[in-house]
Short mmCIF file of C-alpha atoms in Angstrom, two decimals:
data_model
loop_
_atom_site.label_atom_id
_atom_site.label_comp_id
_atom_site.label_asym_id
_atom_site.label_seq_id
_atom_site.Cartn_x
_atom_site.Cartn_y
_atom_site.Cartn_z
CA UNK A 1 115.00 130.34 73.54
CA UNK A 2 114.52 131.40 69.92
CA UNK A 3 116.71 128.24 69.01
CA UNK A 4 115.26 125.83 71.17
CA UNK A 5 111.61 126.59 69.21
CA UNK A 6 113.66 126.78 65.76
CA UNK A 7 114.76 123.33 66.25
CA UNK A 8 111.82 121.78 68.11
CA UNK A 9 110.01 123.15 65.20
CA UNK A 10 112.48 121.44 63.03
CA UNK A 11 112.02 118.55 64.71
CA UNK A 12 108.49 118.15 64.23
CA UNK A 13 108.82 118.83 60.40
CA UNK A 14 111.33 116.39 60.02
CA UNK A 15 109.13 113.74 61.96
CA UNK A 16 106.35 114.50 59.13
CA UNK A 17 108.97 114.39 56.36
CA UNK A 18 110.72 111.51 57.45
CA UNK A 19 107.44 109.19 55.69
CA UNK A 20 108.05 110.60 52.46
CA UNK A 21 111.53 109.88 52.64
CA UNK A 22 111.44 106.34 53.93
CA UNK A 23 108.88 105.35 51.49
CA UNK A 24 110.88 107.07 48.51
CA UNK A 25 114.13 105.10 49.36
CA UNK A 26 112.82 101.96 50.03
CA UNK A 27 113.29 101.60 53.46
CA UNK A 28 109.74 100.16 54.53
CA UNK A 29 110.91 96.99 55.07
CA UNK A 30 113.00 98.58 58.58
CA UNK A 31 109.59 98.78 60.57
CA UNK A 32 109.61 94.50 60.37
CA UNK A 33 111.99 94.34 62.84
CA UNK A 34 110.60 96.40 65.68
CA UNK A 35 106.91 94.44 65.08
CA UNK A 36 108.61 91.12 65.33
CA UNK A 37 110.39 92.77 68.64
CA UNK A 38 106.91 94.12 70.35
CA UNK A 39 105.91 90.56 69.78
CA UNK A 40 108.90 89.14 71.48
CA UNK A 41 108.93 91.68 73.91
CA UNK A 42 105.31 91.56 75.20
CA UNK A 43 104.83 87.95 74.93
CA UNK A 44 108.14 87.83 77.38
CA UNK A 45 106.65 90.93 79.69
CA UNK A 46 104.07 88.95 80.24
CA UNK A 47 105.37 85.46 81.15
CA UNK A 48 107.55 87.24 83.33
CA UNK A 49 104.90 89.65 85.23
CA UNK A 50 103.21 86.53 85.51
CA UNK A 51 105.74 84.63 86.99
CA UNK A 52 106.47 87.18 89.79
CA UNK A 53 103.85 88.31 90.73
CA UNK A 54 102.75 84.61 91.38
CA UNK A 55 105.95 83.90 93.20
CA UNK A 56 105.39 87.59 95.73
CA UNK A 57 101.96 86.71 95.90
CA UNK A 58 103.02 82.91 97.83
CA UNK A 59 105.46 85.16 100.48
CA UNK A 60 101.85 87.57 101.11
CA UNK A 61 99.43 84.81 101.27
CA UNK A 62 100.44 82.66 104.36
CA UNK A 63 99.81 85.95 106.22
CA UNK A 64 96.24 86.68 104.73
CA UNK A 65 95.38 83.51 104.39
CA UNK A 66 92.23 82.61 107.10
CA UNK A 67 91.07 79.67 105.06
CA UNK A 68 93.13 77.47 107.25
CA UNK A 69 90.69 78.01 109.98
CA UNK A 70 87.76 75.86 111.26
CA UNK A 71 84.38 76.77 109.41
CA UNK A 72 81.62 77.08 111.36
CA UNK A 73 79.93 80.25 111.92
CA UNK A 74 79.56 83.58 110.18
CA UNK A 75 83.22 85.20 111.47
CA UNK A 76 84.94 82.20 109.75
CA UNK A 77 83.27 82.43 106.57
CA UNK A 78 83.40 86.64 106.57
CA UNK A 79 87.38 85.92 106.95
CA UNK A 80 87.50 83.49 104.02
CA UNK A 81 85.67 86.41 102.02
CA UNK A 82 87.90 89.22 103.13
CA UNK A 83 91.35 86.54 102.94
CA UNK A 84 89.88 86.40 99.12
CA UNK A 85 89.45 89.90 98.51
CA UNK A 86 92.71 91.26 100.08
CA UNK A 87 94.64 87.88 97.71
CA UNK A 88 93.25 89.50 94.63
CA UNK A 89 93.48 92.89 94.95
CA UNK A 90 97.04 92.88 96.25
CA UNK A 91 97.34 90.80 92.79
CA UNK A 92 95.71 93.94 90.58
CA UNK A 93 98.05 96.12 92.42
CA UNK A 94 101.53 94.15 91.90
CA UNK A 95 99.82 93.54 87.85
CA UNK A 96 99.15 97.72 88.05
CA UNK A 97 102.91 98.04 89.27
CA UNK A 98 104.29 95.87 86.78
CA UNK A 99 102.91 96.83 84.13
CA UNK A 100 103.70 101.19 84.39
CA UNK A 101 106.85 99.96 85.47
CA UNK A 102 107.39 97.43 82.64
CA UNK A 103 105.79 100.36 80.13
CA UNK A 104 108.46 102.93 81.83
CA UNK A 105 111.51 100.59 80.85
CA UNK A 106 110.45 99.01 78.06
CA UNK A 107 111.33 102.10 76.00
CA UNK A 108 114.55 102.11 77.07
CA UNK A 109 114.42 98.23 76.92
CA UNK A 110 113.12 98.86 72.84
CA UNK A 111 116.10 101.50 72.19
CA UNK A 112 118.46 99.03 73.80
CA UNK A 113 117.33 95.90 71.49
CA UNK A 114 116.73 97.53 68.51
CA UNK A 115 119.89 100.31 68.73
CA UNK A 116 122.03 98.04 65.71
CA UNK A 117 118.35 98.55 63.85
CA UNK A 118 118.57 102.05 64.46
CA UNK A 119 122.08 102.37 63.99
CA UNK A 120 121.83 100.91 60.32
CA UNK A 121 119.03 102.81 59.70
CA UNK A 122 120.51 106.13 60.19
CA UNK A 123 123.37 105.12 58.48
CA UNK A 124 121.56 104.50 55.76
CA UNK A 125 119.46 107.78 55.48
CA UNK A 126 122.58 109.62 56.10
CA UNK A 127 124.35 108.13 53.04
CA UNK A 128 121.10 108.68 51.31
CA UNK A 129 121.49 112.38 52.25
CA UNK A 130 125.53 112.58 51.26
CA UNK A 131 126.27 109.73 49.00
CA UNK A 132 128.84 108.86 51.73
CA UNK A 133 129.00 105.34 52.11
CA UNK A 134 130.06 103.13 55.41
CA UNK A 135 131.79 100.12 54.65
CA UNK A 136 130.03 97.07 56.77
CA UNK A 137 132.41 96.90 59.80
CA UNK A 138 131.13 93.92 62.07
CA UNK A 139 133.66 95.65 64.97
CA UNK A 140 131.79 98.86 64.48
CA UNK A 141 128.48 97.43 64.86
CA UNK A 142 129.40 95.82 67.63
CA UNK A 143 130.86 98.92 69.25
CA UNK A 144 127.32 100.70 67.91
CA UNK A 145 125.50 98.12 69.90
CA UNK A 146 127.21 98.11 73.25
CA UNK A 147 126.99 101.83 73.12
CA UNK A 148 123.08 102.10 72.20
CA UNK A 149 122.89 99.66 75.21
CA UNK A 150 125.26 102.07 77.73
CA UNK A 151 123.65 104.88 76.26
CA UNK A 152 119.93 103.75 76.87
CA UNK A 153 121.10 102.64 80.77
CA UNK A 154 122.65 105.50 81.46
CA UNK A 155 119.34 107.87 80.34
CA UNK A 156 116.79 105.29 82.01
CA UNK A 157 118.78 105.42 85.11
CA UNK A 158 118.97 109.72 84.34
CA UNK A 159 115.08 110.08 83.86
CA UNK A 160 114.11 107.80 86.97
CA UNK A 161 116.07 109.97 89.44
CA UNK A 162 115.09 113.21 87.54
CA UNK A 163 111.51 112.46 86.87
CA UNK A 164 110.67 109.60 89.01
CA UNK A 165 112.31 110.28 92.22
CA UNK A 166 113.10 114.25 92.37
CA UNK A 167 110.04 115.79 90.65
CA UNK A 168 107.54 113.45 91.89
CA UNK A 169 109.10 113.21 94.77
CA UNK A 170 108.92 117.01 95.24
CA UNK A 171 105.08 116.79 94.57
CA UNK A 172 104.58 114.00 96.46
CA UNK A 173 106.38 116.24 99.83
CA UNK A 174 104.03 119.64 98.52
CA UNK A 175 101.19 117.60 98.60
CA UNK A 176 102.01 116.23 102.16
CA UNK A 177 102.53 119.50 103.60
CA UNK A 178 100.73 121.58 101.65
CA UNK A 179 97.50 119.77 99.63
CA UNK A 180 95.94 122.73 97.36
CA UNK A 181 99.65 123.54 96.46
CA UNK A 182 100.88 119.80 95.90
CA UNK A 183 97.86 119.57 93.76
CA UNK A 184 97.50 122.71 91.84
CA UNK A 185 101.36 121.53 90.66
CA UNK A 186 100.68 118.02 89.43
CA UNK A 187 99.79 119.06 85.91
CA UNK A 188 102.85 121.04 86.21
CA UNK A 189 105.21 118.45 87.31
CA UNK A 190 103.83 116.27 84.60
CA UNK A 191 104.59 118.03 82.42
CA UNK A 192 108.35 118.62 83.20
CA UNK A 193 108.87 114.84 83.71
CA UNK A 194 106.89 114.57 80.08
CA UNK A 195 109.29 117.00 78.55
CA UNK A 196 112.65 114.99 80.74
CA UNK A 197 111.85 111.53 79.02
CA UNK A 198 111.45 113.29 75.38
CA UNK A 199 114.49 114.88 75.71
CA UNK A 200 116.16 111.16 76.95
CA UNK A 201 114.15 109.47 74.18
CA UNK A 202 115.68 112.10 71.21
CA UNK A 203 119.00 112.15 72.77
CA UNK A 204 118.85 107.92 71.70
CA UNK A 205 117.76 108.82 68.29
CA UNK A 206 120.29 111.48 67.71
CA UNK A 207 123.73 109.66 68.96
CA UNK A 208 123.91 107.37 66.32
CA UNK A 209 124.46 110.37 64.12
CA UNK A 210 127.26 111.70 66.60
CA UNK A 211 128.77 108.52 67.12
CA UNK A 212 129.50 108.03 62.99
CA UNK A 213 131.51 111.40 63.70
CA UNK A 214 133.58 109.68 66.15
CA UNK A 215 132.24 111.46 69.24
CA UNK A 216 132.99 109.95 72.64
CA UNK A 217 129.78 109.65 74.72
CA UNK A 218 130.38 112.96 76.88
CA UNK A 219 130.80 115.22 73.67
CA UNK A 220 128.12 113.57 71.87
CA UNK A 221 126.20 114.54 75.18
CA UNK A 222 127.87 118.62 74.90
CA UNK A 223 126.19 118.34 70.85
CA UNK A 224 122.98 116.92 72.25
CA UNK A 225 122.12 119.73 74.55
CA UNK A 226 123.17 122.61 72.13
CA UNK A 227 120.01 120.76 70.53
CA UNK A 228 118.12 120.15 73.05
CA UNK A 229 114.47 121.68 70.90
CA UNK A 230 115.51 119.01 68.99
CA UNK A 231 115.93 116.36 71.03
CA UNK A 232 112.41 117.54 72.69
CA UNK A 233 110.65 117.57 70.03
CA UNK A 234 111.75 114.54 68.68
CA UNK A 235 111.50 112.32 71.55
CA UNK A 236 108.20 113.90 72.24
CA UNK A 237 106.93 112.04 69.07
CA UNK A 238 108.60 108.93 70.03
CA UNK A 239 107.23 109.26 73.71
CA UNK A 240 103.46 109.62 72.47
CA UNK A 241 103.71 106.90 69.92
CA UNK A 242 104.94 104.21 71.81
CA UNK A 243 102.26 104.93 74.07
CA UNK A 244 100.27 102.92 71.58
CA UNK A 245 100.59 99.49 72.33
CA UNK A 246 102.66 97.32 69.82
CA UNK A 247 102.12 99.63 66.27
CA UNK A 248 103.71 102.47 68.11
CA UNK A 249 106.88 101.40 69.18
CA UNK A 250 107.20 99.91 65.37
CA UNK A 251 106.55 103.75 63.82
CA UNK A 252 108.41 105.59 66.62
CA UNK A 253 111.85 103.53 66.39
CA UNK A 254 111.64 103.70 62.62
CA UNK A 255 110.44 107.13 61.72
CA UNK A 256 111.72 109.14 64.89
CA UNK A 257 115.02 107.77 63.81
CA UNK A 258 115.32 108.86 60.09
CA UNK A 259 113.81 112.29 61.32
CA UNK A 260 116.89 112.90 63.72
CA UNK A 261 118.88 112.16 61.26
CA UNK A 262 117.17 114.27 58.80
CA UNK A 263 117.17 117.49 61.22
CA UNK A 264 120.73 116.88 62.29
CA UNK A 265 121.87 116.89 58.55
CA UNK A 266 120.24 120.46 58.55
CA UNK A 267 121.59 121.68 61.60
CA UNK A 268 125.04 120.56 62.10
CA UNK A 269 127.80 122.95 60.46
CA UNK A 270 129.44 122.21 57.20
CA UNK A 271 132.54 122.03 58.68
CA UNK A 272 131.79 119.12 60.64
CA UNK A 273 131.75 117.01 56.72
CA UNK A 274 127.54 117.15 56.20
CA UNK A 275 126.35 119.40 53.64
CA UNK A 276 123.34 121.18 53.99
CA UNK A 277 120.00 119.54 53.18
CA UNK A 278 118.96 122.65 51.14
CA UNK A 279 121.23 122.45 49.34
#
Protein backbone atom coordinates (compact mmCIF):
# COMPACT_ATOMS: atom_id res chain seq x y z
CA UNK A 1 0.00 0.00 0.00
CA UNK A 2 2.88 2.27 1.00
CA UNK A 3 4.06 1.94 -2.76
CA UNK A 4 0.94 2.36 -4.43
CA UNK A 5 0.69 6.11 -2.54
CA UNK A 6 4.62 6.58 -3.22
CA UNK A 7 4.00 6.31 -6.82
CA UNK A 8 0.53 7.82 -7.17
CA UNK A 9 2.19 10.60 -5.39
CA UNK A 10 4.87 10.45 -7.95
CA UNK A 11 2.57 10.52 -10.41
CA UNK A 12 0.92 13.60 -9.59
CA UNK A 13 4.33 15.47 -9.24
CA UNK A 14 5.42 14.40 -12.42
CA UNK A 15 2.02 15.58 -14.05
CA UNK A 16 2.93 19.19 -12.50
CA UNK A 17 6.56 18.89 -13.64
CA UNK A 18 5.96 17.63 -16.89
CA UNK A 19 5.00 21.76 -18.02
CA UNK A 20 8.26 22.88 -17.05
CA UNK A 21 9.86 20.30 -18.92
CA UNK A 22 7.92 20.50 -22.15
CA UNK A 23 8.23 24.15 -22.30
CA UNK A 24 12.12 23.98 -21.52
CA UNK A 25 12.75 21.50 -24.44
CA UNK A 26 10.74 22.88 -26.91
CA UNK A 27 8.17 20.56 -27.25
CA UNK A 28 5.02 22.98 -27.33
CA UNK A 29 4.46 22.56 -30.67
CA UNK A 30 3.18 18.48 -29.75
CA UNK A 31 -0.23 19.82 -28.29
CA UNK A 32 -1.10 21.01 -32.32
CA UNK A 33 -1.80 17.76 -33.18
CA UNK A 34 -4.34 16.60 -30.64
CA UNK A 35 -6.36 20.25 -31.23
CA UNK A 36 -6.43 19.65 -34.92
CA UNK A 37 -7.69 15.89 -33.84
CA UNK A 38 -10.65 17.18 -31.29
CA UNK A 39 -11.60 19.17 -34.30
CA UNK A 40 -11.66 16.25 -36.60
CA UNK A 41 -12.97 14.13 -34.11
CA UNK A 42 -16.03 16.13 -32.91
CA UNK A 43 -16.94 17.57 -36.15
CA UNK A 44 -17.11 13.61 -37.29
CA UNK A 45 -19.03 12.58 -33.77
CA UNK A 46 -21.37 14.71 -34.70
CA UNK A 47 -22.23 14.06 -38.39
CA UNK A 48 -22.33 10.65 -37.37
CA UNK A 49 -24.73 10.92 -34.11
CA UNK A 50 -26.64 12.82 -36.44
CA UNK A 51 -26.89 10.48 -39.03
CA UNK A 52 -28.11 7.61 -36.76
CA UNK A 53 -30.03 8.76 -34.76
CA UNK A 54 -32.05 10.14 -37.82
CA UNK A 55 -31.91 6.79 -39.50
CA UNK A 56 -33.36 4.77 -35.74
CA UNK A 57 -35.59 7.50 -35.37
CA UNK A 58 -37.47 6.49 -39.21
CA UNK A 59 -37.70 2.48 -37.82
CA UNK A 60 -39.61 4.24 -34.29
CA UNK A 61 -41.73 6.68 -36.03
CA UNK A 62 -44.17 4.61 -38.25
CA UNK A 63 -45.21 3.15 -34.87
CA UNK A 64 -45.80 6.57 -33.01
CA UNK A 65 -46.77 8.22 -35.70
CA UNK A 66 -50.88 9.22 -35.34
CA UNK A 67 -50.60 12.06 -37.78
CA UNK A 68 -51.75 9.74 -40.46
CA UNK A 69 -55.15 9.82 -38.98
CA UNK A 70 -58.29 11.82 -39.93
CA UNK A 71 -58.46 15.27 -37.99
CA UNK A 72 -61.46 16.12 -36.66
CA UNK A 73 -62.08 16.28 -33.08
CA UNK A 74 -60.08 16.76 -29.91
CA UNK A 75 -58.71 12.80 -29.60
CA UNK A 76 -57.11 13.28 -33.08
CA UNK A 77 -55.43 16.38 -32.43
CA UNK A 78 -54.34 15.23 -28.53
CA UNK A 79 -52.64 12.16 -30.56
CA UNK A 80 -50.81 14.43 -33.02
CA UNK A 81 -49.51 16.30 -29.73
CA UNK A 82 -48.50 13.23 -27.83
CA UNK A 83 -47.10 11.39 -31.54
CA UNK A 84 -44.89 14.83 -31.33
CA UNK A 85 -43.79 14.64 -27.94
CA UNK A 86 -42.93 10.88 -27.72
CA UNK A 87 -40.79 11.69 -31.65
CA UNK A 88 -38.69 14.18 -29.79
CA UNK A 89 -38.01 12.96 -26.68
CA UNK A 90 -37.08 9.48 -27.86
CA UNK A 91 -34.65 11.85 -30.07
CA UNK A 92 -33.03 13.62 -26.67
CA UNK A 93 -32.68 10.19 -25.36
CA UNK A 94 -30.83 8.35 -28.43
CA UNK A 95 -28.68 12.22 -28.59
CA UNK A 96 -28.20 11.56 -24.43
CA UNK A 97 -27.03 7.90 -25.38
CA UNK A 98 -24.80 8.89 -28.00
CA UNK A 99 -23.21 11.28 -26.74
CA UNK A 100 -21.93 9.42 -22.92
CA UNK A 101 -21.36 6.70 -25.11
CA UNK A 102 -19.41 8.61 -27.80
CA UNK A 103 -17.58 10.60 -24.61
CA UNK A 104 -16.85 6.90 -23.05
CA UNK A 105 -14.95 5.76 -26.34
CA UNK A 106 -13.68 8.64 -27.58
CA UNK A 107 -10.80 8.43 -25.09
CA UNK A 108 -9.89 5.33 -26.14
CA UNK A 109 -10.78 6.50 -29.73
CA UNK A 110 -8.08 9.77 -28.88
CA UNK A 111 -5.28 7.23 -27.47
CA UNK A 112 -5.87 5.09 -30.52
CA UNK A 113 -5.40 8.12 -33.17
CA UNK A 114 -2.95 9.95 -31.58
CA UNK A 115 -0.72 6.72 -30.06
CA UNK A 116 2.33 7.47 -33.05
CA UNK A 117 1.91 11.26 -31.39
CA UNK A 118 2.38 9.84 -28.15
CA UNK A 119 4.77 7.38 -29.09
CA UNK A 120 7.21 10.14 -30.54
CA UNK A 121 6.63 12.15 -27.82
CA UNK A 122 7.85 9.90 -25.20
CA UNK A 123 10.55 9.01 -27.21
CA UNK A 124 11.57 12.17 -27.29
CA UNK A 125 11.44 13.10 -23.50
CA UNK A 126 13.11 9.89 -22.83
CA UNK A 127 16.16 10.76 -24.97
CA UNK A 128 15.89 14.13 -23.41
CA UNK A 129 16.25 12.34 -20.04
CA UNK A 130 19.31 9.81 -21.29
CA UNK A 131 20.83 11.32 -24.32
CA UNK A 132 19.86 7.95 -25.90
CA UNK A 133 18.79 8.48 -29.24
CA UNK A 134 16.21 6.26 -31.53
CA UNK A 135 17.03 6.15 -34.99
CA UNK A 136 13.64 7.00 -37.14
CA UNK A 137 12.48 3.41 -37.98
CA UNK A 138 9.24 3.78 -40.24
CA UNK A 139 8.73 -0.32 -39.35
CA UNK A 140 8.87 0.59 -35.72
CA UNK A 141 6.40 3.24 -35.90
CA UNK A 142 4.31 1.28 -37.60
CA UNK A 143 4.56 -1.58 -35.13
CA UNK A 144 4.11 1.46 -32.30
CA UNK A 145 0.90 2.31 -34.00
CA UNK A 146 -0.84 -1.00 -34.44
CA UNK A 147 0.04 -1.69 -30.89
CA UNK A 148 -1.30 1.77 -29.32
CA UNK A 149 -4.41 0.72 -31.41
CA UNK A 150 -4.54 -3.20 -29.85
CA UNK A 151 -3.57 -1.79 -26.73
CA UNK A 152 -6.38 0.95 -26.47
CA UNK A 153 -9.12 -1.99 -27.75
CA UNK A 154 -8.13 -4.30 -25.57
CA UNK A 155 -8.48 -1.72 -22.25
CA UNK A 156 -11.84 -0.13 -23.72
CA UNK A 157 -13.19 -3.53 -24.14
CA UNK A 158 -11.43 -4.29 -20.21
CA UNK A 159 -13.10 -1.15 -18.55
CA UNK A 160 -16.67 -1.70 -20.21
CA UNK A 161 -17.05 -5.21 -18.74
CA UNK A 162 -15.28 -4.14 -15.45
CA UNK A 163 -16.90 -0.83 -14.95
CA UNK A 164 -19.76 -0.76 -17.24
CA UNK A 165 -21.26 -4.09 -17.02
CA UNK A 166 -19.99 -5.79 -13.57
CA UNK A 167 -19.93 -2.82 -11.15
CA UNK A 168 -22.85 -1.07 -12.42
CA UNK A 169 -24.36 -3.92 -13.05
CA UNK A 170 -23.91 -5.02 -9.41
CA UNK A 171 -25.54 -1.64 -8.31
CA UNK A 172 -28.00 -1.70 -10.67
CA UNK A 173 -29.17 -5.65 -9.04
CA UNK A 174 -28.59 -3.94 -5.10
CA UNK A 175 -30.71 -1.30 -6.03
CA UNK A 176 -33.43 -3.72 -7.44
CA UNK A 177 -33.51 -5.80 -4.49
CA UNK A 178 -32.44 -3.78 -2.00
CA UNK A 179 -33.04 0.34 -2.67
CA UNK A 180 -31.37 2.13 0.54
CA UNK A 181 -28.41 -0.35 -0.03
CA UNK A 182 -28.19 0.00 -3.99
CA UNK A 183 -28.20 3.63 -3.25
CA UNK A 184 -26.10 4.26 -0.27
CA UNK A 185 -23.31 2.33 -2.77
CA UNK A 186 -23.56 4.46 -5.87
CA UNK A 187 -20.98 7.00 -4.75
CA UNK A 188 -19.06 3.99 -3.94
CA UNK A 189 -19.26 2.19 -7.13
CA UNK A 190 -18.38 5.41 -8.83
CA UNK A 191 -15.80 5.69 -7.54
CA UNK A 192 -14.22 2.22 -8.24
CA UNK A 193 -15.25 2.47 -11.94
CA UNK A 194 -13.50 6.21 -11.68
CA UNK A 195 -10.37 4.70 -10.30
CA UNK A 196 -10.75 1.34 -13.25
CA UNK A 197 -10.66 3.85 -16.29
CA UNK A 198 -7.54 5.89 -14.66
CA UNK A 199 -5.75 2.98 -14.22
CA UNK A 200 -6.73 1.91 -18.22
CA UNK A 201 -6.02 5.51 -19.23
CA UNK A 202 -2.18 5.47 -17.43
CA UNK A 203 -1.58 2.00 -18.47
CA UNK A 204 -1.83 3.82 -22.43
CA UNK A 205 0.51 6.46 -21.36
CA UNK A 206 3.01 4.22 -19.77
CA UNK A 207 3.47 1.31 -22.60
CA UNK A 208 5.12 3.33 -24.93
CA UNK A 209 7.91 3.48 -22.41
CA UNK A 210 7.78 -0.47 -22.02
CA UNK A 211 7.43 -1.13 -25.50
CA UNK A 212 11.02 0.92 -26.40
CA UNK A 213 12.37 -1.89 -23.90
CA UNK A 214 11.13 -4.50 -26.12
CA UNK A 215 8.36 -5.78 -23.85
CA UNK A 216 5.68 -8.00 -25.38
CA UNK A 217 2.19 -6.73 -24.45
CA UNK A 218 1.59 -9.31 -21.45
CA UNK A 219 4.93 -8.28 -19.63
CA UNK A 220 4.49 -4.75 -20.33
CA UNK A 221 1.03 -5.52 -18.61
CA UNK A 222 3.15 -7.65 -15.37
CA UNK A 223 5.40 -3.87 -15.24
CA UNK A 224 2.18 -1.92 -15.40
CA UNK A 225 0.54 -3.35 -12.36
CA UNK A 226 3.75 -3.42 -10.13
CA UNK A 227 2.84 0.40 -10.85
CA UNK A 228 -0.36 0.49 -10.65
CA UNK A 229 -0.28 4.17 -8.05
CA UNK A 230 1.18 5.19 -11.00
CA UNK A 231 -0.86 4.32 -13.54
CA UNK A 232 -3.84 5.70 -11.14
CA UNK A 233 -2.67 8.62 -10.62
CA UNK A 234 -1.73 9.36 -13.90
CA UNK A 235 -4.69 8.39 -15.77
CA UNK A 236 -6.67 10.08 -13.12
CA UNK A 237 -5.29 13.42 -14.56
CA UNK A 238 -5.89 12.36 -18.01
CA UNK A 239 -9.51 11.11 -17.06
CA UNK A 240 -10.50 14.63 -15.48
CA UNK A 241 -8.98 16.65 -18.22
CA UNK A 242 -10.46 15.26 -21.09
CA UNK A 243 -13.57 15.77 -19.38
CA UNK A 244 -13.15 19.27 -20.69
CA UNK A 245 -14.41 19.45 -23.98
CA UNK A 246 -11.79 19.92 -26.84
CA UNK A 247 -8.69 21.88 -24.65
CA UNK A 248 -8.61 18.85 -22.46
CA UNK A 249 -7.97 16.07 -24.51
CA UNK A 250 -5.12 18.48 -26.19
CA UNK A 251 -3.30 18.94 -22.44
CA UNK A 252 -4.07 15.39 -21.23
CA UNK A 253 -2.50 13.43 -24.36
CA UNK A 254 0.45 15.80 -24.29
CA UNK A 255 1.33 16.39 -20.71
CA UNK A 256 -0.01 13.01 -19.13
CA UNK A 257 2.34 11.50 -21.60
CA UNK A 258 5.74 13.22 -20.85
CA UNK A 259 4.75 12.76 -17.06
CA UNK A 260 4.67 8.84 -17.44
CA UNK A 261 7.56 8.98 -18.93
CA UNK A 262 9.09 11.22 -16.47
CA UNK A 263 7.94 8.96 -13.35
CA UNK A 264 8.89 5.77 -15.10
CA UNK A 265 12.51 7.15 -15.66
CA UNK A 266 12.48 7.48 -11.75
CA UNK A 267 11.08 4.32 -10.93
CA UNK A 268 12.30 1.68 -13.15
CA UNK A 269 15.71 -0.04 -11.94
CA UNK A 270 19.04 0.86 -13.35
CA UNK A 271 19.52 -2.34 -14.53
CA UNK A 272 16.83 -2.21 -16.91
CA UNK A 273 19.44 0.70 -19.04
CA UNK A 274 17.57 4.17 -17.49
CA UNK A 275 19.50 6.04 -15.08
CA UNK A 276 18.00 7.68 -12.36
CA UNK A 277 16.41 11.12 -12.77
CA UNK A 278 18.22 12.34 -9.59
CA UNK A 279 20.87 11.74 -10.64
Amino acid sequence: MNDFFRQFSLGIGTWFESWGFIRRNNLVHYFLYPILLSILLGMGAIALIRSGVKQVMGWITPYIDYTALPDGNWWDKTLDILSDMGSYGIAFILWLIAIYTFRKASKYITLALMSPIMALLSEKTEAILTGKEYPLDSQQLVRDIVRGIVLAIRNFVVEIFLSVILIWGIDLLLTLAFPPLGVALSPVFAVLSFCIGAYFYGFSTMDYFFERQRYGMSKSVQEVRKRKGLAVANGTVFNLLIMVPFIGVTIATVTCTVAATLALYRLVPAEKGVRSANQ
